[in-house]
Coordinates of C-alpha atoms in Angstrom, one line a residue:
X1 CA 45.8 29.9 60.3
X2 CA 48.9 28.6 60.8
X3 CA 49.5 25.6 62.5
X4 CA 53.3 25.2 62.8
X5 CA 55.0 25.5 65.8
X6 CA 58.8 25.0 66.3
X7 CA 61.9 26.9 67.7
X8 CA 60.8 31.0 68.3
X9 CA 61.0 33.1 65.6
X10 CA 61.2 36.8 65.2
X11 CA 57.8 38.1 65.9
X12 CA 57.8 39.8 62.7
X13 CA 57.6 36.7 61.3
X14 CA 54.5 35.9 62.9
X15 CA 51.0 36.5 63.0
X16 CA 50.1 39.0 65.5
X17 CA 46.4 37.5 65.7
X18 CA 47.2 33.8 65.9
X19 CA 51.1 34.0 67.4
X20 CA 51.9 31.6 64.7
X21 CA 54.2 31.8 61.4
X22 CA 52.3 33.3 59.3
X23 CA 50.5 31.4 56.8
X24 CA 49.7 33.1 53.4
X25 CA 50.3 36.4 55.0
X26 CA 48.6 39.7 53.3
X27 CA 49.3 42.9 53.9
X28 CA 46.8 46.1 55.2
X29 CA 47.3 49.6 53.9
X30 CA 49.1 50.5 57.2
X31 CA 51.4 48.4 56.7
X32 CA 51.1 45.5 59.1
X33 CA 51.2 41.7 57.7
X34 CA 48.7 39.0 59.0
X35 CA 47.3 35.5 58.1
X36 CA 45.0 35.6 55.5
X37 CA 42.7 33.7 57.2
X38 CA 43.1 34.9 60.7
X39 CA 42.4 38.6 59.1
X40 CA 39.0 37.7 57.5
X41 CA 37.9 35.9 60.3
X42 CA 38.5 39.2 62.4
X43 CA 36.7 41.2 59.9
X44 CA 33.9 38.8 59.7
X45 CA 30.3 40.4 60.9
X46 CA 31.9 43.8 60.9
X47 CA 30.5 47.4 59.6
X48 CA 34.1 48.4 59.6
X49 CA 37.3 47.3 58.6
X50 CA 40.5 48.0 60.9
X51 CA 43.9 46.8 61.6
X52 CA 44.0 44.4 64.4
X53 CA 47.6 46.0 65.3
X54 CA 47.3 49.8 65.1
X55 CA 43.7 50.0 65.1
X56 CA 43.3 52.2 61.9
X57 CA 40.3 52.1 60.1
X58 CA 39.6 51.8 56.4
X59 CA 37.1 53.8 54.5
X60 CA 36.2 50.2 52.2
X61 CA 37.3 46.5 52.5
X62 CA 40.9 46.1 51.2
X63 CA 41.2 43.6 48.8
X64 CA 43.8 41.2 50.5
X65 CA 46.5 39.9 48.3
X66 CA 49.3 37.4 49.7
X67 CA 52.7 39.2 50.0
X68 CA 54.5 36.9 47.8
X69 CA 57.5 38.3 49.2
X70 CA 57.0 37.9 52.9
X71 CA 55.7 34.6 52.3
X72 CA 59.3 33.0 50.6
X73 CA 61.1 34.3 53.5
X74 CA 58.8 32.7 56.3
X75 CA 59.1 29.5 54.1
X76 CA 62.7 30.1 54.0
X77 CA 63.2 30.4 57.5
X78 CA 60.5 27.8 58.2
X79 CA 63.2 25.3 56.4
X80 CA 66.6 26.7 57.6
X81 CA 65.1 26.3 61.2
X82 CA 63.5 23.0 60.7
X83 CA 59.9 24.0 62.0
X84 CA 58.2 20.7 60.9
X85 CA 57.6 17.9 63.5
X86 CA 60.8 15.6 64.6
X87 CA 61.5 12.7 62.6
X88 CA 64.1 11.2 65.7
X89 CA 62.8 7.8 66.8
X90 CA 63.6 6.2 70.0
X91 CA 66.6 4.4 70.7
X92 CA 65.0 1.8 73.1
X93 CA 61.7 0.9 71.2
X94 CA 62.0 -2.6 70.5
X95 CA 59.2 -3.4 68.1
X96 CA 57.3 -0.2 66.5
X97 CA 59.7 2.8 67.1
X98 CA 57.9 5.7 68.5
X99 CA 59.0 9.1 68.0
X100 CA 61.6 10.4 70.4
X101 CA 60.9 13.5 72.3
X102 CA 64.2 14.1 74.1
X103 CA 67.7 13.5 73.5
X104 CA 70.5 13.0 76.6
X105 CA 73.7 14.1 76.0
X106 CA 75.0 12.3 79.0
X107 CA 74.0 8.8 77.7
X108 CA 74.1 10.3 74.3
X109 CA 70.5 8.3 73.2
X110 CA 67.0 9.8 72.3
X111 CA 63.9 8.6 74.0
X112 CA 60.4 8.5 73.5
X113 CA 57.7 9.3 76.6
X114 CA 57.7 5.7 77.9
X115 CA 61.6 5.1 78.1
X116 CA 62.3 9.2 79.2
X117 CA 60.6 7.8 82.5
X118 CA 63.4 6.9 84.5
X119 CA 65.3 10.6 83.7
X120 CA 62.5 12.1 85.2
X121 CA 62.2 10.2 88.3
X122 CA 65.8 8.5 89.2
X123 CA 67.8 11.2 91.1
X124 CA 71.1 10.1 89.3
X125 CA 69.2 10.6 85.6
X126 CA 67.9 13.5 86.7
X127 CA 71.1 15.4 86.7
X128 CA 71.5 14.4 82.8
X129 CA 71.5 17.1 79.9
X130 CA 68.4 17.0 77.9
X131 CA 67.6 18.8 75.0
X132 CA 64.7 18.7 72.1
X133 CA 65.2 15.3 70.2
X134 CA 67.7 15.8 67.6
X135 CA 68.8 13.2 64.8
X136 CA 72.6 14.1 64.7
X137 CA 73.3 14.0 68.3
X138 CA 77.1 13.3 67.9
X139 CA 77.0 17.1 67.0
X140 CA 76.1 18.0 70.5
X141 CA 79.1 15.7 72.0
X142 CA 82.9 16.7 72.3
X143 CA 84.7 14.5 70.2
X144 CA 87.8 14.8 72.3
X145 CA 86.2 14.1 75.9
X146 CA 82.9 12.3 74.7
X147 CA 81.1 14.9 77.1
X148 CA 78.1 17.6 76.2
X149 CA 78.8 20.6 74.7
X150 CA 78.0 23.0 77.3
X151 CA 80.1 25.7 77.1
X152 CA 81.2 28.4 74.2
X153 CA 84.5 29.7 74.0
X154 CA 84.5 33.4 72.2
X155 CA 88.0 33.5 71.4
X156 CA 88.0 30.5 69.5
X157 CA 84.1 31.1 68.4
X158 CA 83.5 27.1 69.3
X159 CA 81.5 25.1 71.4
X160 CA 83.5 23.0 74.1
X161 CA 83.0 20.9 77.0
X162 CA 83.8 21.3 80.6
X163 CA 86.9 19.3 80.2
X164 CA 87.7 21.7 77.5
X165 CA 87.7 24.6 79.8
X166 CA 90.2 23.0 82.4
X167 CA 92.8 21.8 79.4
X168 CA 93.4 24.0 76.2
X169 CA 90.7 26.5 76.6
X170 CA 91.6 27.3 80.2
X171 CA 92.9 31.1 79.8
X172 CA 90.0 31.8 77.0
X173 CA 87.0 33.4 77.6
X174 CA 84.0 31.0 78.1
X175 CA 80.5 31.3 79.0
X176 CA 77.8 28.8 79.4
X177 CA 76.3 27.8 76.1
X178 CA 73.1 29.1 77.1
X179 CA 74.3 32.4 77.5
X180 CA 75.7 32.6 74.1
X181 CA 72.8 31.7 72.9
X182 CA 70.6 34.1 74.4
X183 CA 72.9 37.2 72.6
X184 CA 72.6 34.9 69.3
X185 CA 69.3 35.1 69.4
X186 CA 69.1 38.7 70.2
X187 CA 71.2 39.6 67.4
X188 CA 69.1 37.0 65.2
X189 CA 66.0 39.1 66.4
X190 CA 68.1 42.5 65.1
X191 CA 68.9 40.6 62.1
X192 CA 65.4 39.7 61.5
X193 CA 64.1 43.1 61.9
X194 CA 66.4 44.6 59.5
X195 CA 65.4 41.6 56.9
X196 CA 62.2 42.6 57.7
X197 CA 62.4 46.0 57.1
X198 CA 64.9 45.5 53.9
X199 CA 61.7 43.8 52.5
X200 CA 59.4 46.5 53.5
X201 CA 61.9 48.9 51.5
X202 CA 62.2 47.2 48.8
X203 CA 58.2 46.4 48.5
X204 CA 58.1 50.3 48.7
X205 CA 60.4 50.8 46.0
X206 CA 58.9 48.4 43.9
X207 CA 55.7 50.9 44.1
X208 CA 57.7 54.0 43.6
X209 CA 59.1 52.1 40.6
X210 CA 55.7 51.4 39.1
X211 CA 54.5 54.7 40.4
X212 CA 57.1 56.3 38.2
X213 CA 56.6 54.1 35.0
X214 CA 52.7 54.9 35.5
X215 CA 53.4 58.7 35.7
X216 CA 55.9 58.7 32.7
X217 CA 53.4 56.7 31.0
X218 CA 50.7 59.6 31.4
X219 CA 53.3 62.2 30.7
X220 CA 54.8 60.3 27.7
X221 CA 50.9 60.7 26.6
X222 CA 50.1 64.3 27.2
X223 CA 53.3 64.9 25.5
X224 CA 52.2 62.2 22.3
X225 CA 49.2 64.7 22.4
X226 CA 50.9 67.8 22.5
X227 CA 53.0 66.7 19.8
X228 CA 50.4 65.5 17.6
X229 CA 48.8 69.3 18.1
X230 CA 52.0 71.2 17.3
X231 CA 52.8 69.1 14.0
X232 CA 49.1 69.2 12.9
X233 CA 49.3 73.0 13.1
X234 CA 52.5 73.0 11.4
X235 CA 51.1 70.9 8.4
X236 CA 48.0 72.6 8.2
X237 CA 50.3 75.9 8.4
X238 CA 51.9 74.4 5.3
X239 CA 49.0 73.5 3.6
X240 CA 47.6 76.7 3.8
X241 CA 50.5 78.6 2.4
X242 CA 51.1 75.9 -0.3
X243 CA 47.6 76.6 -1.0
X244 CA 47.7 80.2 -1.4
X245 CA 51.1 80.0 -3.4
X246 CA 49.1 77.7 -5.8
X247 CA 46.5 80.3 -6.1
X248 CA 48.6 83.1 -6.6
X249 CA 50.5 81.5 -9.1
X250 CA 47.6 80.6 -11.0
X251 CA 46.4 84.4 -11.1
X252 CA 50.0 85.3 -11.9
X253 CA 49.8 83.1 -14.9
X254 CA 46.3 84.2 -15.9
X255 CA 47.5 87.9 -15.5
X256 CA 50.5 87.1 -17.9
X257 CA 47.9 85.3 -20.3
X258 CA 45.9 88.4 -20.3
X259 CA 49.1 90.5 -20.9
X260 CA 50.1 88.5 -23.7
X261 CA 46.5 88.7 -25.1
X262 CA 46.7 92.5 -25.1
X263 CA 50.1 92.7 -26.9
X264 CA 49.0 90.3 -29.9
X265 CA 45.9 92.2 -30.3
X266 CA 47.7 95.3 -30.4
X267 CA 50.7 93.9 -32.9
X268 CA 47.9 92.9 -35.0
X269 CA 46.4 96.3 -34.9
X270 CA 49.5 97.4 -36.2
X271 CA 50.4 94.9 -38.8
X272 CA 47.2 95.9 -40.5
X273 CA 48.0 99.6 -40.1
X274 CA 51.9 98.8 -41.5
X275 CA 50.2 96.9 -44.3
X276 CA 47.7 99.7 -45.4
X277 CA 50.7 102.0 -45.0
X278 CA 52.8 99.8 -47.2
X279 CA 49.9 99.7 -49.7
X280 CA 50.0 103.8 -50.1
X281 CA 54.0 103.6 -50.2
X282 CA 53.5 101.3 -53.1
X283 CA 51.2 103.7 -55.0
X284 CA 53.2 106.9 -54.1
X285 CA 56.4 105.6 -55.1
X286 CA 54.8 104.9 -58.8
X287 CA 53.3 108.6 -59.2
X288 CA 54.4 111.3 -61.6
X289 CA 53.2 114.1 -59.5
X290 CA 55.9 115.3 -57.9
X291 CA 54.4 118.1 -55.5
X292 CA 51.7 115.1 -54.6
X293 CA 54.9 113.1 -53.4
X294 CA 56.5 116.0 -51.5
X295 CA 53.4 117.3 -50.1
X296 CA 52.8 113.6 -48.9
X297 CA 56.2 112.4 -47.6
X298 CA 56.7 114.2 -44.6
X299 CA 53.6 112.1 -42.6
X300 CA 54.6 108.7 -44.0
X301 CA 55.6 105.7 -41.5
X302 CA 59.2 106.1 -40.0
X303 CA 60.9 103.4 -38.1
X304 CA 62.4 105.8 -35.4
X305 CA 58.7 106.7 -34.6
X306 CA 57.5 103.4 -34.5
X307 CA 57.0 101.5 -31.0
X308 CA 60.3 99.6 -30.1
X309 CA 58.7 96.0 -29.4
X310 CA 62.0 94.6 -28.6
X311 CA 61.9 96.2 -25.3
X312 CA 58.4 94.5 -24.8
X313 CA 58.8 90.7 -23.3
X314 CA 56.5 88.6 -21.4
X315 CA 58.6 87.1 -18.0
X316 CA 58.5 83.5 -18.5
X317 CA 60.3 82.9 -14.8
X318 CA 57.4 82.7 -12.1
X319 CA 57.8 85.6 -9.4
X320 CA 56.4 84.6 -6.0
X321 CA 56.7 88.3 -4.2
X322 CA 52.9 88.2 -3.8
X323 CA 53.5 85.2 -1.2
X324 CA 55.5 87.3 1.3
X325 CA 52.4 87.9 3.2
X326 CA 51.9 84.0 3.5
X327 CA 55.5 83.5 4.5
X328 CA 55.1 85.9 7.3
X329 CA 52.3 84.4 8.6
X330 CA 54.2 81.0 8.2
X331 CA 57.1 82.6 9.8
X332 CA 54.8 83.4 12.9
X333 CA 52.8 80.3 13.3
X334 CA 56.9 78.6 12.9
X335 CA 57.7 80.6 15.9
X336 CA 54.9 79.7 18.0
X337 CA 55.2 76.3 17.1
X338 CA 59.2 76.3 17.7
X339 CA 58.4 77.9 21.5
X340 CA 56.5 74.8 22.5
X341 CA 58.6 72.4 21.0
X342 CA 61.7 73.9 22.8
X343 CA 59.7 74.1 26.1
X344 CA 59.0 70.4 25.5
X345 CA 62.7 69.8 24.3
X346 CA 64.7 71.9 27.1
X347 CA 62.5 69.2 29.8
X348 CA 64.1 66.1 27.4
X349 CA 67.8 67.0 27.1
X350 CA 68.1 68.0 30.9
X351 CA 67.9 64.5 31.6
X352 CA 71.5 64.5 29.8
X353 CA 73.2 66.8 32.3
X354 CA 76.8 66.2 33.2
X355 CA 79.2 67.4 35.7
X356 CA 81.5 69.9 34.4
X357 CA 84.8 71.3 35.9
X358 CA 86.8 74.0 34.6
X359 CA 90.5 73.0 33.5
X360 CA 92.9 75.7 34.9
X361 CA 95.5 74.3 32.6
X362 CA 93.5 75.8 29.8
X363 CA 92.8 79.1 31.1
X364 CA 94.3 82.3 29.8
X365 CA 96.5 84.1 32.2
X366 CA 94.0 86.8 32.7
X367 CA 91.0 84.5 33.9
X368 CA 90.2 83.4 37.6
X369 CA 88.6 80.6 38.0
X370 CA 86.7 80.0 41.5
X371 CA 88.0 77.2 43.9
X372 CA 85.1 74.8 43.0
X373 CA 86.3 75.1 39.3
X374 CA 82.8 76.0 38.4
X375 CA 83.2 80.0 37.7
X376 CA 85.2 82.2 35.7
X377 CA 86.0 85.9 35.5
X378 CA 88.7 88.2 33.8
X379 CA 90.8 89.9 36.0
X380 CA 93.1 93.1 35.9
X381 CA 96.3 91.4 35.8
X382 CA 97.9 88.7 34.2
X383 CA 98.7 85.8 36.9
X384 CA 102.2 84.3 36.7
X385 CA 101.2 80.6 35.9
X386 CA 103.2 77.8 34.2
X387 CA 103.2 77.9 30.2
X388 CA 101.3 74.9 28.9
X389 CA 100.5 74.0 25.3
X390 CA 96.8 73.6 26.3
X391 CA 96.6 77.0 27.7
X392 CA 94.8 79.8 25.9
X393 CA 97.8 82.9 25.5
X394 CA 95.7 85.5 23.8
X395 CA 91.8 84.7 23.9
X396 CA 90.4 84.6 27.5
X397 CA 89.2 81.4 27.0
X398 CA 89.1 77.9 29.4
X399 CA 87.7 74.5 28.7
X400 CA 86.2 72.1 31.0
X401 CA 88.4 69.1 32.5
X402 CA 85.6 66.6 31.0
X403 CA 85.7 65.8 27.1
X404 CA 83.0 63.8 25.1
X405 CA 83.0 61.5 22.3
X406 CA 80.2 59.9 21.9
X407 CA 76.3 59.8 23.5
X408 CA 74.5 63.2 24.6
X409 CA 75.6 65.7 27.1
X410 CA 74.1 69.0 28.6
X411 CA 75.2 71.6 30.9
X412 CA 74.4 75.3 31.9
X413 CA 75.9 78.2 32.5
X414 CA 75.2 81.4 34.5
X415 CA 75.6 84.7 32.2
X416 CA 73.4 86.9 34.3
X417 CA 74.7 90.8 34.8
X418 CA 77.5 90.3 32.0
X419 CA 77.6 92.4 28.8
X420 CA 80.0 90.1 26.8
X421 CA 80.3 86.1 26.8
X422 CA 80.9 83.4 24.6
X423 CA 79.9 80.0 25.5
X424 CA 79.5 76.3 23.8
X425 CA 81.6 73.2 22.7
X426 CA 85.2 72.7 21.0
X427 CA 87.0 70.4 19.3
X428 CA 90.1 69.1 21.2
X429 CA 92.7 69.8 18.3
X430 CA 91.7 73.8 18.2
X431 CA 94.2 75.7 18.1
X432 CA 94.7 77.5 21.5
X433 CA 97.3 80.3 20.6
X434 CA 97.0 83.5 19.0
X435 CA 93.7 84.7 18.0
X436 CA 90.8 82.6 17.0
X437 CA 88.1 82.1 14.6
X438 CA 84.8 80.9 16.3
X439 CA 83.4 79.0 13.5
X440 CA 82.6 75.2 13.0
X441 CA 85.4 74.9 10.3
X442 CA 87.7 76.0 13.1
X443 CA 86.1 73.6 15.6
X444 CA 84.0 75.8 17.6
X445 CA 80.1 75.7 17.9
X446 CA 79.4 78.7 20.2
X447 CA 76.7 81.7 21.0
X448 CA 78.1 85.0 21.8
X449 CA 77.1 88.1 23.5
X450 CA 79.1 91.1 22.2
X451 CA 77.2 94.0 23.0
X452 CA 74.6 94.2 25.4
X453 CA 71.4 92.5 23.9
X454 CA 73.5 91.6 20.7
X455 CA 74.0 88.0 20.4
X456 CA 75.7 85.8 17.1
X457 CA 76.3 82.6 16.2
X458 CA 79.0 81.7 13.4
X459 CA 77.3 78.9 11.7
X460 CA 79.5 79.3 8.6
X461 CA 78.4 82.5 8.2
X462 CA 77.6 85.1 10.7
X463 CA 74.3 84.9 12.0
X464 CA 72.8 87.7 14.2
X465 CA 70.0 86.1 16.6
X466 CA 67.2 88.6 17.6
X467 CA 66.4 87.8 21.5
X468 CA 63.4 89.5 22.9
X469 CA 64.5 88.0 26.4
X470 CA 68.0 88.4 27.4
X471 CA 69.2 85.0 29.0
X472 CA 70.4 84.7 32.3
X473 CA 71.4 81.1 32.3
X474 CA 71.9 79.3 29.0
X475 CA 71.7 75.5 28.6
X476 CA 74.0 73.8 26.0
X477 CA 73.1 70.2 24.5
X478 CA 75.2 68.0 22.4
X479 CA 74.2 65.0 20.7
X480 CA 77.4 63.5 19.3
X481 CA 75.9 61.0 16.6
X482 CA 73.4 63.7 15.3
X483 CA 75.6 66.1 14.8
X484 CA 73.8 68.4 16.9
X485 CA 74.5 71.5 19.3
X486 CA 71.9 73.4 20.7
X487 CA 71.1 76.1 22.7
X488 CA 68.3 76.9 25.3
X489 CA 67.8 79.9 27.5
X490 CA 67.2 78.3 30.7
X491 CA 64.9 80.7 32.4
X492 CA 61.9 81.1 29.4
X493 CA 62.5 77.4 28.6
X494 CA 63.1 78.8 24.9
X495 CA 65.5 77.9 22.2
X496 CA 68.1 79.7 21.2
X497 CA 69.8 78.4 18.3
X498 CA 70.8 74.9 16.8
X499 CA 73.9 73.8 15.1
X500 CA 72.9 70.9 12.7
X501 CA 74.0 68.0 10.6
X502 CA 77.9 68.5 12.0
X503 CA 80.2 65.8 11.8
X504 CA 82.3 65.3 15.2
X505 CA 85.4 62.7 15.0
X506 CA 87.2 64.1 17.9
X507 CA 86.1 64.7 21.6
X508 CA 84.2 67.7 22.5
X509 CA 85.1 69.9 25.3
X510 CA 82.8 72.8 26.9
X511 CA 84.1 76.2 26.3
X512 CA 83.7 79.2 27.9
X513 CA 85.1 82.7 27.5
X514 CA 84.1 85.4 30.2
X515 CA 85.4 88.3 27.6
X516 CA 87.0 91.5 29.1
X517 CA 86.5 93.1 32.5
X518 CA 85.5 96.4 30.4
X519 CA 86.3 98.4 33.2
X520 CA 83.9 96.6 35.7
X521 CA 80.9 96.5 33.4
X522 CA 81.5 92.9 32.6
X523 CA 83.0 91.8 36.1
X524 CA 80.4 89.4 36.6
X525 CA 82.1 85.2 36.2
X526 CA 80.4 82.8 34.3
X527 CA 78.9 80.2 36.3
X528 CA 78.8 76.5 35.8
X529 CA 75.4 75.8 37.7
X530 CA 73.7 72.4 38.8
X531 CA 71.2 71.5 36.3
X532 CA 67.9 71.6 38.5

């Protein structure tokens, strides 16, 4: 239990059980603080534990640990306010000096209990100003008039004596030093309350941070497990396809060998027959029986009637057409895995969200921007706006004010209700005059909806995208150093398309094109929305 006593401290730094300054303070689950010894004694021989201050009961006895932050604050205040016992000695003891109990500002001396006796008895001395014993007595005396500092000048914010109030401080706002001290104490109490609240807030923040780290660790373990499962499935799928591929290649080889064996057998039979015919021809060529020769000539072997072996060959190339079924299965598996990965991926990239605002200096004259710079739509008439080298003059495009030349960034655009649109990122040096080509070679990395449910990307070649669900909000993610631009359907969390292995050397800007109004069929605006 605390034993140090001294000048009054804020009650927040005192134990409500012993009413002393905290010693080894501990905190209860309800947030109140007590001396560890005081609280332990309070809970001795009780069946249930409760807070001595708010009476909240706890289902089990809390594990009391010292609140080190509060302990340090208490020690700081003890040192600051000099809560230790007085080391001031009596000025009138001859031999063994006794500790002083009071200092007299009028006599400018300190007294022990024995030598203070006249100040308690003699009427003239009883009028003297006594305070608790202090070492630096001269700090309590006006150096100019050698009188006690009994007043406080609020204009100059300094302590003064009565003579000062009759002289240079005569017209100033002066009050008794006790009155000013009471106000300062009230301010000190409020300050200490604020400090204590700051301590509690920071302790709570520490718990929040620890909880966030633990939660992130749990989520990371779940993601690791999910990722391992996904990639394990992918590896198994490839292994199955590889096994089926090798099996089919072996079957093709056996089939080719069987075909070759049959052809060789047929050729050998023909050779045997040809040798036989050759013997017959040899015999017939030497006969003198003219009638016999004429009769036998017509059924003889003719090259024109023979099988043309030049057209028959064994293909040395290996064909894997039978693998289409296996590859189709792999494609199906890959699609499923890609959906899992993209859902995880969207959560990962959304943390790189940036605030994007459209730049009116780049907007085509037919485009109308919202007041907050987040929306763009195509108008019916050309607006009278200043010419600008950054402005698109033919294509209905606009860029963001914000450009990025490193790191990662992500933004989302609402495309709900539109039949045509285009968005993505572009290189700073793109051509903004005349017709444009949406290809990486020309500095454009975009996804385009051009007719209802038809979507395209121009990745050096034109790629048609087959999207089962028409997106209502599209997310755009860029990893500058990795050369990656990815698009996501925010509503389903699915991956739309990625440009990979790109090389960025300039600043990249978010790009939006609302396309033609199309007589009101495509009048909805593109809206840059907050990432949730």
